[in-house]
Short mmCIF file of C-alpha atoms in Angstrom, two decimals:
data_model
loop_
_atom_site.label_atom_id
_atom_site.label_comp_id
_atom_site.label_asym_id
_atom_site.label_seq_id
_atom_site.Cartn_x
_atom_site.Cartn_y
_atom_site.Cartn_z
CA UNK A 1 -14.48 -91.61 83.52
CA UNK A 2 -14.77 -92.59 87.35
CA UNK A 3 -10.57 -93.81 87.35
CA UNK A 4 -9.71 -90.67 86.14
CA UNK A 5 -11.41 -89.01 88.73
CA UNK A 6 -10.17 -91.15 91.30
CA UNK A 7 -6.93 -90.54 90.10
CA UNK A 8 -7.24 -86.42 89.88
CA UNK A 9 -9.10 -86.86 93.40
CA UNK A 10 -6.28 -88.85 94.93
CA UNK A 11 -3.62 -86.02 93.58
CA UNK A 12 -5.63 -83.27 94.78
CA UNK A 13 -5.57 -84.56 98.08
CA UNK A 14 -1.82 -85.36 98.28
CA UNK A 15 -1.04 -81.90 97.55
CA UNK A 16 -3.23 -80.66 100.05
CA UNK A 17 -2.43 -82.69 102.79
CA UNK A 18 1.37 -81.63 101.41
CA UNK A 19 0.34 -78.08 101.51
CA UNK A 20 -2.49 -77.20 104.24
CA UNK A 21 -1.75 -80.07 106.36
CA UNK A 22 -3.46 -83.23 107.22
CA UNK A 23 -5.52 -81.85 110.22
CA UNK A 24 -7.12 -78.37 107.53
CA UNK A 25 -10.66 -78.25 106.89
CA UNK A 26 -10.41 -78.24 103.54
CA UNK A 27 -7.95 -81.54 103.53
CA UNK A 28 -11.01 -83.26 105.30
CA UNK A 29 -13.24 -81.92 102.56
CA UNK A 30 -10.73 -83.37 99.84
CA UNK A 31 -10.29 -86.36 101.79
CA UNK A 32 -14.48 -86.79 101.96
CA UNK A 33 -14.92 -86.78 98.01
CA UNK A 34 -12.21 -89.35 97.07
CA UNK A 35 -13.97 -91.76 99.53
CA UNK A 36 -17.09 -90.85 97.48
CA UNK A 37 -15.41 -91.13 94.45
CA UNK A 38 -14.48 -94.56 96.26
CA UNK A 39 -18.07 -95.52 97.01
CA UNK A 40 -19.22 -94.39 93.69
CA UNK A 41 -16.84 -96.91 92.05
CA UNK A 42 -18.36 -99.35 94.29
CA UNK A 43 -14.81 -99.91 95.88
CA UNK A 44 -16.11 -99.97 99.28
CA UNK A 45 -13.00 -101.74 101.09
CA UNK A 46 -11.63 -98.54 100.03
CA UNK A 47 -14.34 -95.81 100.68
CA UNK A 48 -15.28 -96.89 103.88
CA UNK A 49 -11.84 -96.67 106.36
CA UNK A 50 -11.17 -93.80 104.55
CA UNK A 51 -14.77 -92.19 105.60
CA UNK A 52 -13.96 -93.70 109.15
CA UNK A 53 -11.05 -91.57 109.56
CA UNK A 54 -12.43 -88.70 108.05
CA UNK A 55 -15.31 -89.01 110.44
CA UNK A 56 -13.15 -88.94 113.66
CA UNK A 57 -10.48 -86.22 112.20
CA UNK A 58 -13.42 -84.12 111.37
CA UNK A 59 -15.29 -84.51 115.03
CA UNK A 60 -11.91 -83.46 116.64
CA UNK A 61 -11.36 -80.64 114.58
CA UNK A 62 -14.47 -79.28 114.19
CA UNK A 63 -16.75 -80.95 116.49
CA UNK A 64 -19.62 -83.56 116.84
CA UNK A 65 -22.53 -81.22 115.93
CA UNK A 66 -20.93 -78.82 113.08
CA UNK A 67 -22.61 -79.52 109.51
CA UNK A 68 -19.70 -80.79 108.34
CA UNK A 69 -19.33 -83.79 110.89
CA UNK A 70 -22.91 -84.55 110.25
CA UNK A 71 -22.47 -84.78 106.75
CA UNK A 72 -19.73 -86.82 106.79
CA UNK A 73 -21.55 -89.01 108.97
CA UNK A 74 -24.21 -89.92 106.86
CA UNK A 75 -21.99 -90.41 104.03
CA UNK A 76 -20.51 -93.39 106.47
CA UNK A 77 -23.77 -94.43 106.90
CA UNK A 78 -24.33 -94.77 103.29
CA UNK A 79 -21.55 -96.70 102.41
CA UNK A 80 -22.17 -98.81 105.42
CA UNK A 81 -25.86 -99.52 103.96
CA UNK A 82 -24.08 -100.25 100.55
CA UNK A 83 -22.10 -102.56 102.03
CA UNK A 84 -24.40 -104.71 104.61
CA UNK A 85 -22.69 -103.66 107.37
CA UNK A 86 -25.91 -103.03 109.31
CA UNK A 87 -24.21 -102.59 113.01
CA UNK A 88 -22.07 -99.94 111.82
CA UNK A 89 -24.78 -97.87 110.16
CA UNK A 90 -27.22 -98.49 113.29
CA UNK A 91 -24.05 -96.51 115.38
CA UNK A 92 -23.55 -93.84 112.80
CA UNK A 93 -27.46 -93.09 112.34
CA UNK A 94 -27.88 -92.88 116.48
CA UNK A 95 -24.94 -90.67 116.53
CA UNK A 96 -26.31 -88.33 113.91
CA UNK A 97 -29.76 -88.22 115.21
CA UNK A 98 -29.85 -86.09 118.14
CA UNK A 99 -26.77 -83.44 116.48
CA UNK A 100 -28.66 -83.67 113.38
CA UNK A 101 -32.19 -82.30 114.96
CA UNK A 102 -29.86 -79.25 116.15
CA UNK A 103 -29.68 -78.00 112.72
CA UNK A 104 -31.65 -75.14 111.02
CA UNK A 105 -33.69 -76.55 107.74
CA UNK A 106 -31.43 -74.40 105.57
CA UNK A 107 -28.22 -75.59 106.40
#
């Protein structure tokens, strides 16, 4: 069930962040699926500061236009959307827009 998950997702990322380090691109990609684990639970005062953090520790690690950032930004969006926050997703969705037309159709 989704708390189980949560709960496997949340030690996952403690031992990561333990182990590679807070600021490790695969911490930020640990980090990224408990929010959604968050979101998917509907727990959305949970899901979305963590995606806001992930968000800016992913553009300073790996930049504004990398795949990963842009990802991660539309994930914010989402939850934003989910939770009527419509000034918040009008900011992610301009910032994504021009980055995101810099990416091949396969990625």
């Amino acid at each position: 069930d989704l708390t189980h998950s949560i709960s496997l997702y949340e030690s996952n990322l403690a031992d990561t962040e333990r182990i590679l380090g807070s600021d490790h691109p695969d911490t930020l990609v640990r980090r990224n699926n408990l929010a959604t684990a968050y979101q998917e639970a509907g727990d959305l005062k949970r899901a979305i500061p963590l995606l806001e953090s992930n968000l800016v520790d992913t553009e300073r690690i790996l930049g504004s236009d990398h795949p990963d950032t842009l990802r991660r930004r539309n994930n914010l969006a989402t939850a934003y959307q989910e939770a009527g926050e419509l000034h918040g997703l009008g900011e992610v969705a301009q910032d994504n827009n021009p980055a995101g037309t810099q990416i091949p159709p396969n990625v």
